Amino acid sequence: MKHSMHNQEQEMDTHHHDEPVEDLEIKSWFRKVILAWLFTIPIAVIMLSERIFGVMLIPEEYFVISLLFLAFPVVFVFGFDIIKGGLKGFYTFYFNMDSLIALGTVIAYLTGVFSFFGIIDDYSGVSAMIMSFFLTGKYVEAIARGRASQEIKKLMELGAKNARILRNNKEMEVSISELKIEDIMIVKPGEKIPTDGIVVKGFSSVNESMITGESLPVEKKIKDNVIGATINQDGILYIKVTKLGKDTFLSHIINLVEDAQGTKIPIQKLADKITNIFVPSILVISLLTFSGWFYFTQDLSRAIAVSVAVLVIACPCALGLATPTALMVGSGIGAKKGVLIRKGEAIQTMKEIKIIVFDKTGTITKGMPVVKAIYSDVKENYLLEIAASLERLSEHSIAKAIVDKAKLRRFREVKNFKVLRGKGLEGDIGKNKFFVGNAKLMKENKIKLEDFEKTIEKYESFGYSTVIVSSDKKVMGVIGVADAVKEDSVSAIVFLNREGYRTIMITGDNERTARTIANEVGIKEVIANVLPEDKARKIEELQKTGMVAFVGDGINDAPALKQSNVGIAMGTGTDIAIESGDIVLVKGSLTGVVDAIKLSKATFRKIEQNLFWAFAYNVIAIPVAIAGLLHPVVAEIAMALSSITVVTNANLLRRAV
């Protein structure tokens, strides 16, 4: 199939970017098939009328020359790439699928030339039939490949074509290609966001389902990042352009999917090696078949026909399609589900995984704290109102959690506000002085904690950070804040435990906090107090007991992602983590790990089935051909059917996942 790859490369250099390469390839094969059959059908009519009905449509003296004339363009013009690519193996000693077809059709064509000398019967018409069936098979394969990569085409089509921008305080519409970094785009409700950017004005919800697979819209406010091709829903957004062209998230996804579809996994490399041994072996078998038939029958024509049938039926096209087609379909489905397979080998390795190690923050948890519990001597709303009015003036992530929990439309005015580093905050609201912070801050200000000590101890045993709120030397209440577990982490871990995977959590946090989170999601083993640089070493130790997949999202996870047998990166994480992963989970959800496992197993199962069918056809059909029971044209039809079987089976993967 190298010739078709060569064609593709040439077409990629010249094709218009509005038309995908696969479409050009399909059109190219379609033209060849139509033209080939325009010449082959008259050949079939002439041959069948003479050999079956004994009717000569062409005078006998012009019979062979007519067949040679009609067959020539089919074999040497429309089939030129196949002949060229196939015969190349005979001087490079690297044989491919086309080597057998090229040799078979050229020999069959030459029988017509030698028939003039009365040496053998004419099979030149058969050469055109073989080539036409072969070209038809290639066309069917191209359609299947095109269908397999439709997900990429759909992704490419998702992008907006134009953008509305503000330039020199004027609103104007420009083509996407004219956008510049730091342009301000105006996106109205119902419109696609033209490219990646950051919200500088406005508030809205954005449908990101095409990227994350998540059906619920995501709220966007000032300083939030947005992704090109997602759809703005209900408010006007002013967005500053941060990425263009190949740097955008969508382009990154397309590149990841294309790279995965082009990679060779270990089983494919094995199939390639087998092909390179198989083809010369068939050439030897074909030569021995010819010798045997000629020796026992003394019929040169029959010997050539049988040996050509062996060459044709043995063509291992299906073998070459078995892995790439399944991999293309699998990675395409993955892209749709938000599971990007960056490296094809992960498909094969994933099924051997026994241990799955999870980073905690940003992977199992959201990576941002939320209020988990409140204990108060005053009304809860009042406590939150006071705490949030002070905390909104702080940049700390715990402060954000309390402000989010309070959901206040108006905050109380705070005077004499101070940030007390490592301890908390103080400020005056009305006539009262308030402190919001840890036990150390309370003790320094001689505020008694006796009535709240048990609550504080309980919260800390859960791994919560405690925020104490006090006024006039008296504690009003305690707020427990902790990193929230992602909604679907529990169901994902339950599934993995049920399937027999050994699940482990690794974190730099203390043992108590780590155990709390692990218990919440159902992970039995915890490796706590691990320094970032030691994560990869811990993975290496675990690899002595089995194949390890590591799931992480941060810069400090990159070495562990590389060290593991399969690195699974959260798409919501850092760029370096994503680049280090073999599989990327776009929506940053652990259900993606479950999807990745199911997808890799289903895809590999299809690859194994395809390889079985590819070999089965050859194993059954070659002895039949050697026995002289297969006409070369029938052999070519059977060979084409084997390729169609493999392609169809790969596409059934869509139902399996």
XYZ file of C-alpha atoms in Angstrom:
657
model
C 0.000 0.000 0.000
C 3.046 2.267 -0.153
C 2.036 3.509 -3.566
C -1.219 4.883 -2.196
C 0.660 6.577 0.631
C 2.961 8.125 -1.976
C -0.067 9.375 -3.906
C -1.489 10.798 -0.731
C 1.721 12.703 0.021
C 1.734 14.222 -3.454
C -1.914 15.191 -3.157
C -1.325 16.718 0.269
C 1.225 19.069 -1.244
C -1.139 20.295 -3.920
C -4.676 19.930 -2.617
C -6.826 22.842 -1.561
C -7.203 22.909 2.214
C -10.984 23.065 1.960
C -10.940 19.511 0.616
C -9.616 16.768 2.914
C -6.892 14.472 1.578
C -9.123 11.406 2.082
C -11.742 12.871 -0.287
C -9.105 13.467 -2.959
C -7.853 9.907 -2.558
C -11.377 8.492 -2.849
C -11.995 10.563 -6.000
C -8.673 9.417 -7.486
C -9.483 5.718 -6.935
C -13.044 6.256 -8.204
C -11.760 7.710 -11.505
C -9.338 4.810 -11.924
C -12.061 2.228 -11.189
C -14.549 3.744 -13.677
C -11.970 4.039 -16.458
C -10.566 0.542 -15.771
C -14.022 -1.054 -15.999
C -14.816 0.875 -19.205
C -12.012 -1.141 -20.820
C -12.502 -4.363 -18.798
C -16.229 -4.867 -19.514
C -15.653 -5.140 -23.301
C -12.794 -7.591 -22.570
C -15.117 -9.718 -20.392
C -17.858 -9.674 -23.081
C -15.378 -10.677 -25.851
C -13.812 -13.477 -23.750
C -17.071 -14.906 -22.378
C -18.826 -14.929 -25.762
C -15.883 -16.813 -27.290
C -15.093 -19.243 -24.449
C -18.623 -19.985 -23.172
C -20.862 -19.443 -26.191
C -18.287 -20.074 -28.946
C -19.262 -16.786 -30.615
C -16.370 -14.738 -32.005
C -17.264 -11.038 -31.716
C -13.884 -10.121 -33.212
C -12.178 -11.882 -36.118
C -9.763 -14.546 -34.836
C -6.668 -12.838 -36.284
C -7.488 -9.651 -34.284
C -8.737 -11.417 -31.136
C -5.528 -11.425 -29.020
C -4.293 -8.061 -30.236
C -7.679 -6.512 -29.317
C -7.428 -7.941 -25.794
C -3.819 -6.702 -25.457
C -4.873 -3.259 -26.691
C -7.836 -3.017 -24.269
C -5.923 -4.477 -21.298
C -2.861 -2.224 -21.672
C -4.357 0.991 -20.150
C -6.000 -0.992 -17.344
C -2.758 -2.679 -16.273
C -0.100 -0.101 -17.146
C -1.950 3.256 -16.943
C -4.702 3.003 -14.290
C -2.713 0.348 -12.410
C 0.635 2.126 -12.916
C 1.167 2.973 -9.227
C 0.406 -0.607 -8.220
C 2.783 -2.064 -10.861
C 5.491 0.452 -9.968
C 5.159 -0.021 -6.187
C 4.866 -3.799 -6.489
C 7.817 -4.396 -8.797
C 10.007 -2.074 -6.720
C 10.224 -4.840 -4.116
C 12.117 -7.052 -6.567
C 15.140 -4.769 -6.561
C 14.859 -3.262 -3.048
C 14.079 -6.692 -1.505
C 11.331 -5.059 0.560
C 8.173 -6.698 -0.684
C 4.724 -5.245 -0.104
C 1.163 -6.317 -0.854
C 1.256 -5.004 -4.397
C 4.296 -7.133 -5.342
C 2.139 -10.229 -5.890
C -0.583 -8.400 -7.863
C 2.008 -6.569 -9.981
C 3.816 -9.790 -10.844
C 0.573 -11.698 -11.448
C -0.957 -9.093 -13.795
C 2.283 -8.486 -15.747
C 2.784 -12.260 -16.280
C -0.880 -12.679 -17.306
C -0.543 -9.755 -19.746
C 2.687 -11.151 -21.235
C 0.930 -14.457 -21.982
C -0.932 -12.516 -24.687
C 2.365 -11.448 -26.266
C 3.845 -14.971 -26.147
C 0.629 -16.502 -27.498
C 1.563 -14.983 -30.900
C 4.421 -17.463 -30.994
C 2.115 -20.376 -30.130
C 3.968 -21.067 -26.870
C 1.061 -20.572 -24.464
C -2.614 -19.623 -24.324
C -3.608 -15.965 -23.984
C -4.490 -14.680 -20.477
C -4.002 -10.967 -21.228
C -7.731 -10.264 -20.729
C -7.515 -11.890 -17.285
C -4.772 -9.393 -16.312
C -7.219 -6.498 -16.879
C -9.937 -8.249 -14.844
C -7.525 -8.874 -11.943
C -6.367 -5.237 -11.970
C -9.938 -3.883 -12.187
C -11.084 -5.964 -9.222
C -7.951 -4.911 -7.323
C -8.580 -1.214 -8.083
C -12.211 -1.643 -6.977
C -10.949 -3.127 -3.691
C -8.626 -0.145 -3.238
C -11.557 2.220 -3.820
C -13.656 0.417 -1.168
C -10.694 0.620 1.249
C -10.302 4.360 0.572
C -14.007 4.922 1.334
C -13.628 2.952 4.581
C -10.519 4.899 5.562
C -12.333 8.132 4.756
C -15.238 7.047 6.938
C -12.836 6.045 9.701
C -11.290 9.515 9.712
C -14.597 11.390 9.435
C -14.255 12.313 13.105
C -11.203 14.401 12.189
C -13.095 16.019 9.325
C -15.968 16.781 11.687
C -13.516 18.349 14.145
C -12.021 20.478 11.362
C -15.474 21.621 10.296
C -16.379 22.677 13.845
C -14.355 25.887 13.710
C -16.033 29.208 12.939
C -15.218 30.786 9.556
C -15.520 34.475 10.568
C -15.085 36.570 13.694
C -16.631 39.844 14.892
C -13.916 42.022 16.433
C -13.295 45.454 17.917
C -10.565 47.435 16.165
C -10.013 51.146 16.763
C -13.277 51.141 18.748
C -15.130 49.924 15.646
C -16.981 46.634 15.344
C -16.060 44.715 12.169
C -16.324 41.189 10.761
C -13.119 39.507 9.547
C -12.118 36.049 8.339
C -10.548 33.750 10.947
C -7.267 33.962 9.014
C -7.144 37.734 9.651
C -7.374 37.452 13.453
C -4.378 38.558 15.516
C -3.273 37.731 19.052
C -4.860 40.169 21.558
C -7.711 41.108 19.184
C -10.973 41.530 21.108
C -13.711 39.268 19.692
C -17.400 39.921 20.302
C -19.419 36.707 20.536
C -23.199 36.950 20.747
C -25.598 34.259 22.068
C -25.837 31.237 19.770
C -22.558 32.016 17.981
C -19.409 29.900 17.852
C -16.367 31.248 19.649
C -13.935 31.785 16.740
C -10.680 30.829 18.502
C -9.133 30.259 21.943
C -9.110 33.271 24.228
C -9.789 34.774 27.630
C -12.981 36.606 28.653
C -12.300 40.313 29.286
C -15.927 41.463 29.567
C -19.340 39.856 29.929
C -20.850 36.767 31.514
C -22.409 33.770 29.787
C -22.629 30.006 29.720
C -20.791 28.126 26.963
C -21.641 24.748 25.464
C -18.310 22.858 25.471
C -19.786 19.426 24.689
C -17.841 19.112 21.424
C -14.607 19.289 23.442
C -15.507 17.668 26.768
C -18.503 15.473 25.875
C -20.250 17.144 28.845
C -23.815 18.144 28.005
C -24.233 20.851 30.683
C -23.046 24.346 29.669
C -20.129 25.890 31.595
C -20.438 29.370 33.085
C -17.832 31.874 31.856
C -16.905 35.168 33.490
C -14.013 37.666 33.265
C -10.552 35.958 33.275
C -12.029 32.558 32.298
C -10.487 30.757 29.330
C -12.685 29.776 26.383
C -12.029 27.321 23.564
C -12.504 27.992 19.858
C -15.505 26.278 18.183
C -17.496 25.999 21.446
C -20.892 27.742 21.411
C -21.805 30.815 23.439
C -25.293 30.435 24.878
C -26.976 33.306 26.634
C -24.843 36.422 27.086
C -22.493 38.603 25.027
C -18.825 37.820 25.640
C -15.831 40.012 24.839
C -12.885 37.672 24.381
C -9.202 38.509 23.946
C -7.518 36.190 21.405
C -4.727 34.129 23.033
C -4.146 31.367 20.455
C -4.491 31.074 16.700
C -4.238 28.375 14.018
C -2.164 25.359 14.917
C -1.733 26.517 18.553
C -5.451 26.285 19.375
C -6.923 23.511 21.485
C -8.984 22.194 18.545
C -5.901 22.002 16.276
C -4.053 20.236 19.072
C -6.819 17.621 19.303
C -6.808 17.107 15.508
C -3.016 16.629 15.527
C -3.216 14.160 18.417
C -5.858 12.073 16.643
C -3.974 12.136 13.314
C -0.716 11.161 15.043
C -2.431 8.265 16.813
C -3.957 7.033 13.552
C -0.521 7.037 11.927
C 1.375 5.212 14.669
C 2.305 1.551 14.525
C 1.610 -0.589 17.532
C 3.737 -3.676 18.360
C 1.264 -6.141 16.798
C 1.281 -4.081 13.555
C 5.095 -4.156 13.468
C 4.871 -7.937 13.801
C 2.319 -8.060 10.939
C 4.694 -5.965 8.783
C 7.561 -8.367 9.475
C 5.328 -11.331 8.607
C 4.295 -9.611 5.343
C 7.935 -9.082 4.387
C 8.621 -12.811 4.866
C 5.234 -13.939 3.560
C 5.488 -12.233 0.127
C 8.825 -13.793 -0.929
C 7.583 -17.133 0.457
C 4.522 -16.888 -1.825
C 6.774 -16.068 -4.791
C 8.699 -19.272 -4.087
C 5.436 -21.252 -3.654
C 4.108 -19.783 -6.915
C 7.327 -20.751 -8.721
C 7.165 -24.288 -7.261
C 3.461 -24.482 -8.255
C 4.331 -23.469 -11.802
C 7.199 -26.013 -11.921
C 5.053 -28.814 -10.471
C 2.121 -28.221 -12.814
C 4.368 -27.913 -15.863
C 6.362 -31.018 -14.899
C 3.285 -33.212 -14.377
C 0.992 -31.836 -17.117
C 3.426 -30.430 -19.692
C 0.773 -27.718 -20.117
C 2.564 -24.350 -19.968
C -0.658 -22.294 -20.165
C -2.279 -24.211 -17.284
C 0.891 -23.948 -15.175
C 1.012 -20.170 -15.654
C -2.711 -19.741 -14.886
C -2.442 -21.727 -11.627
C 0.724 -19.908 -10.481
C -0.888 -16.511 -11.265
C -3.950 -17.556 -9.188
C -1.601 -18.385 -6.277
C 0.058 -14.947 -6.563
C -3.286 -13.143 -6.642
C -5.098 -14.994 -3.829
C -2.060 -14.710 -1.562
C -1.880 -10.899 -1.808
C -2.020 -9.930 1.900
C -3.896 -6.630 1.499
C -6.226 -7.537 4.344
C -3.167 -8.089 6.550
C -1.978 -4.552 5.846
C -5.429 -3.111 6.572
C -6.110 -5.148 9.726
C -4.404 -2.900 12.275
C -4.491 0.613 10.762
C -8.226 0.477 10.009
C -9.155 -0.627 13.545
C -6.750 1.950 15.009
C -8.250 4.707 12.855
C -11.811 3.844 13.851
C -10.836 3.440 17.530
C -8.978 6.736 17.792
C -11.815 8.498 15.940
C -14.391 7.153 18.407
C -12.055 8.118 21.258
C -11.878 11.710 19.989
C -15.677 11.853 19.990
C -15.788 10.612 23.595
C -13.060 12.985 24.776
C -10.408 10.222 24.990
C -7.457 11.189 22.790
C -5.033 8.391 22.017
C -1.708 10.187 21.455
C 0.306 7.024 20.982
C -1.092 3.959 19.241
C 1.016 1.594 21.401
C -1.185 2.546 24.369
C -4.060 0.606 22.728
C -2.070 -2.622 23.021
C -0.358 -1.865 26.338
C -3.585 -0.817 28.083
C -4.998 -4.327 28.022
C -1.960 -5.569 30.008
C -2.354 -2.955 32.776
C -2.904 -4.375 36.266
C -2.170 -1.321 38.474
C -3.677 2.171 38.068
C -2.029 4.945 40.079
C -3.834 8.273 40.543
C -2.426 11.650 41.452
C -4.779 13.264 44.001
C -5.090 17.001 43.408
C -6.701 17.899 40.079
C -7.116 14.237 39.143
C -9.318 12.595 41.772
C -10.192 15.975 43.258
C -11.151 19.211 41.544
C -7.940 20.897 42.656
C -9.894 23.730 44.256
C -11.301 23.800 47.793
C -14.991 23.973 48.647
C -16.833 24.413 51.939
C -17.539 20.908 53.263
C -18.982 21.654 56.739
C -20.132 24.539 58.949
C -20.568 24.561 62.767
C -22.024 27.801 64.103
C -23.305 29.435 67.290
C -25.093 32.048 65.183
C -27.292 31.798 62.093
C -25.345 30.043 59.344
C -26.219 32.722 56.771
C -24.938 35.465 59.071
C -21.687 33.571 59.730
C -21.108 33.131 55.976
C -22.023 36.757 55.290
C -19.366 38.030 57.732
C -16.712 35.503 56.622
C -17.334 36.117 52.899
C -17.275 39.933 53.283
C -13.734 39.649 54.680
C -12.567 36.751 52.477
C -13.596 38.431 49.206
C -10.704 40.868 49.764
C -8.230 37.945 49.854
C -6.702 36.070 46.904
C -6.398 32.757 48.790
C -8.148 29.696 47.313
C -9.834 28.969 50.677
C -11.221 32.526 50.605
C -12.731 31.842 47.175
C -14.411 28.692 48.520
C -16.114 30.652 51.320
C -17.190 33.485 48.981
C -18.633 30.934 46.523
C -20.531 29.199 49.329
C -22.043 32.459 50.625
C -23.454 33.417 47.197
C -23.915 37.036 48.303
C -25.176 39.688 45.931
C -23.952 42.475 48.224
C -21.089 42.264 50.674
C -20.767 44.218 53.906
C -18.326 47.115 53.942
C -15.031 46.189 55.641
C -12.715 48.801 57.185
C -9.153 48.437 58.519
C -8.745 45.192 56.559
C -5.481 43.301 57.118
C -4.055 40.049 55.751
C -2.161 38.239 58.516
C 0.151 35.920 56.554
C -0.132 32.262 57.528
C -2.869 33.021 60.043
C -5.904 34.686 58.438
C -7.632 38.055 58.145
C -8.941 40.852 60.350
C -11.236 43.798 59.675
C -14.003 45.975 61.046
C -17.637 45.643 59.949
C -19.810 48.316 61.474
C -18.640 48.790 65.075
C -17.259 45.241 65.506
C -13.761 43.815 64.866
C -13.775 40.358 63.221
C -11.050 37.728 62.859
C -11.268 34.968 60.246
C -8.434 32.428 60.323
C -6.752 29.506 62.074
C -6.388 28.526 65.745
C -3.004 30.294 65.956
C -4.661 33.629 65.068
C -7.337 33.069 67.737
C -4.791 32.188 70.432
C -2.653 35.252 69.603
C -5.733 37.412 70.123
C -6.702 35.577 73.335
C -9.909 34.191 71.850
C -11.001 31.009 73.661
C -11.712 27.889 71.610
C -12.867 25.446 74.331
C -16.424 24.987 73.030
C -15.175 24.410 69.482
C -12.084 22.211 70.013
C -13.918 18.917 69.391
C -15.416 20.263 66.145
C -12.003 21.535 65.011
C -10.396 18.131 65.806
C -13.196 16.299 63.969
C -12.840 18.489 60.869
C -9.072 18.049 60.877
C -9.466 14.263 61.184
C -11.484 14.450 57.935
C -8.566 16.298 56.330
C -10.424 19.646 56.273
C -8.710 23.023 56.643
C -10.533 24.846 59.477
C -11.471 28.514 59.260
C -12.574 30.028 62.595
C -14.744 33.162 62.609
C -14.755 35.330 65.740
C -16.098 38.688 66.922
C -15.443 40.611 70.150
C -13.161 37.902 71.591
C -15.828 35.233 71.013
C -15.913 32.444 68.426
C -19.013 32.569 66.206
C -18.385 29.338 64.283
C -16.035 27.068 62.338
C -16.002 26.436 58.577
C -14.418 23.219 57.247
C -12.869 23.587 53.791
C -11.371 20.819 51.664
C -10.528 19.937 48.095
C -13.702 18.525 46.544
C -13.755 15.108 44.940
C -14.876 15.225 41.295
C -18.478 14.071 40.923
C -17.655 10.971 38.879
C -14.412 9.908 40.606
C -16.303 7.504 42.894
C -18.150 5.661 40.091
C -14.932 5.385 38.034
C -12.934 3.900 40.957
C -15.794 1.510 41.837
C -15.771 0.222 38.237
C -11.975 -0.238 38.218
C -12.010 -2.058 41.586
C -14.821 -4.317 40.362
C -12.837 -5.139 37.200
C -9.910 -6.326 39.335
C -7.515 -3.404 38.907
C -5.238 -2.488 41.811
C -6.020 1.217 42.436
C -3.488 3.399 44.279
C -3.460 7.097 45.136
C -0.161 8.991 45.244
C 0.098 12.476 46.756
C 2.366 14.990 48.453
C -0.353 15.528 51.084
C -0.153 14.135 54.598
C -1.381 10.618 55.309
C -4.567 11.718 57.127
C -5.854 14.017 54.355
C -4.888 11.469 51.707
C -6.701 8.644 53.534
C -9.864 10.750 53.831
C -10.000 11.335 50.063
C -9.051 7.706 49.309
C -11.826 6.392 51.564
C -14.326 8.768 49.953
C -13.663 7.374 46.462
C -12.946 3.737 47.410
C -9.166 3.529 46.879
C -7.569 1.000 49.264
C -3.874 1.893 48.892
C -2.351 5.309 49.553
C 1.209 6.534 49.050
C 1.360 9.884 50.901
C 4.041 12.546 51.596
C 5.644 11.911 48.188
C 7.866 14.678 46.837
C 7.154 15.566 43.174
C 10.536 14.251 42.019
C 9.900 10.899 43.751
C 6.628 10.075 41.939
C 8.416 8.513 38.952
C 10.596 6.423 41.300
C 7.493 5.088 43.085
C 5.974 4.155 39.698
C 9.211 2.325 38.821
C 8.989 0.327 42.066
C 5.367 -0.631 41.339
C 6.326 -1.750 37.812
C 8.247 -4.638 39.371
C 4.870 -6.137 40.324
C 2.970 -5.463 37.065
C 2.165 -3.062 34.243
C 1.272 0.413 35.583
C -0.949 3.190 34.238
C -0.502 6.593 35.866
C -3.192 9.282 35.811
C -2.062 12.862 36.470
C -2.475 16.491 35.506
C 0.353 18.675 36.828
C 3.849 19.681 35.742
C 5.207 17.528 38.567
C 3.326 14.526 37.124
C 5.160 14.602 33.769
C 8.078 12.309 34.827
C 5.618 9.750 36.300
C 3.462 9.888 33.135
C 6.585 9.119 31.076
C 7.815 6.383 33.446
C 4.507 4.485 33.538
C 3.587 1.878 30.915
C 0.588 4.018 29.948
C 0.480 7.686 30.943
C -3.047 9.122 31.131
C -3.087 12.926 31.274
C -5.999 15.109 32.287
C -6.856 17.491 29.427
C -7.674 20.124 32.061
C -4.086 19.931 33.324
C -0.828 21.567 32.275
C 0.538 21.448 28.721
C 3.640 19.534 29.820
C 1.488 16.836 31.464
C -0.653 16.539 28.323
C 2.472 16.233 26.141
C 3.818 13.496 28.461
C 0.633 11.393 28.339
C -0.031 8.495 25.957
C -3.773 9.073 26.392
C -5.358 12.476 27.103
C -8.756 12.797 28.807
C -10.205 16.018 27.383
C -12.837 16.641 30.050
C -10.504 15.849 32.945
C -12.894 13.270 34.375
C -11.921 9.821 35.699
C -14.790 8.239 33.742
C -12.413 8.868 30.837
C -10.065 6.244 32.342
C -12.926 3.729 32.192
C -13.725 4.808 28.600
C -10.034 4.513 27.647
C -9.824 0.967 29.037
C -13.042 -0.127 27.288
C -11.950 1.529 24.028
C -8.448 0.037 24.028
C -9.765 -3.455 24.779
C -12.455 -3.240 22.094
C -10.012 -1.819 19.520
C -7.376 -4.454 20.215
C -10.031 -7.164 20.003
C -10.918 -5.873 16.512
C -7.233 -5.845 15.521
C -6.884 -9.490 16.612
C -10.084 -10.467 14.744
C -8.880 -8.651 11.621
C -5.491 -10.354 11.675
C -7.231 -13.712 12.106
C -9.477 -13.087 9.075
C -6.565 -11.799 7.016
C -4.565 -14.955 7.691
C -7.566 -17.287 7.481
C -8.333 -16.272 3.880
C -4.783 -16.973 2.823
C -4.393 -20.226 4.764
C -7.604 -21.655 3.252
C -7.330 -20.193 -0.244
C -3.647 -20.781 -1.117
C -3.867 -24.628 -1.070
C -7.080 -24.396 -3.177
C -5.230 -22.204 -5.698
C -2.184 -24.552 -5.763
C -4.562 -27.433 -6.507
C -5.664 -25.503 -9.616
C -9.243 -25.072 -8.393
C -9.242 -21.256 -8.533
C -9.345 -19.226 -11.709
C -7.117 -16.077 -11.374
C -10.181 -13.777 -11.630
C -12.059 -15.736 -8.923
C -8.880 -15.560 -6.802
C -8.858 -11.761 -7.146
C -12.551 -11.521 -6.139
C -11.838 -13.656 -3.035
C -8.812 -11.513 -2.174
C -10.877 -8.302 -2.503
C -13.572 -9.812 -0.261
C -10.985 -10.483 2.470
C -10.057 -6.770 2.491
C -13.725 -5.728 2.592
C -14.343 -8.162 5.500
C -11.499 -6.618 7.508
C -12.602 -3.023 6.821
C -16.256 -3.811 7.675
C -15.233 -5.580 10.891
C -13.138 -2.572 11.964
C -16.101 -0.261 11.413
C -18.280 -2.512 13.625
C -16.148 -1.140 16.471
C -18.521 1.853 16.504
C -21.246 -0.434 17.867
C -18.963 -2.186 20.352
C -17.899 0.944 22.243
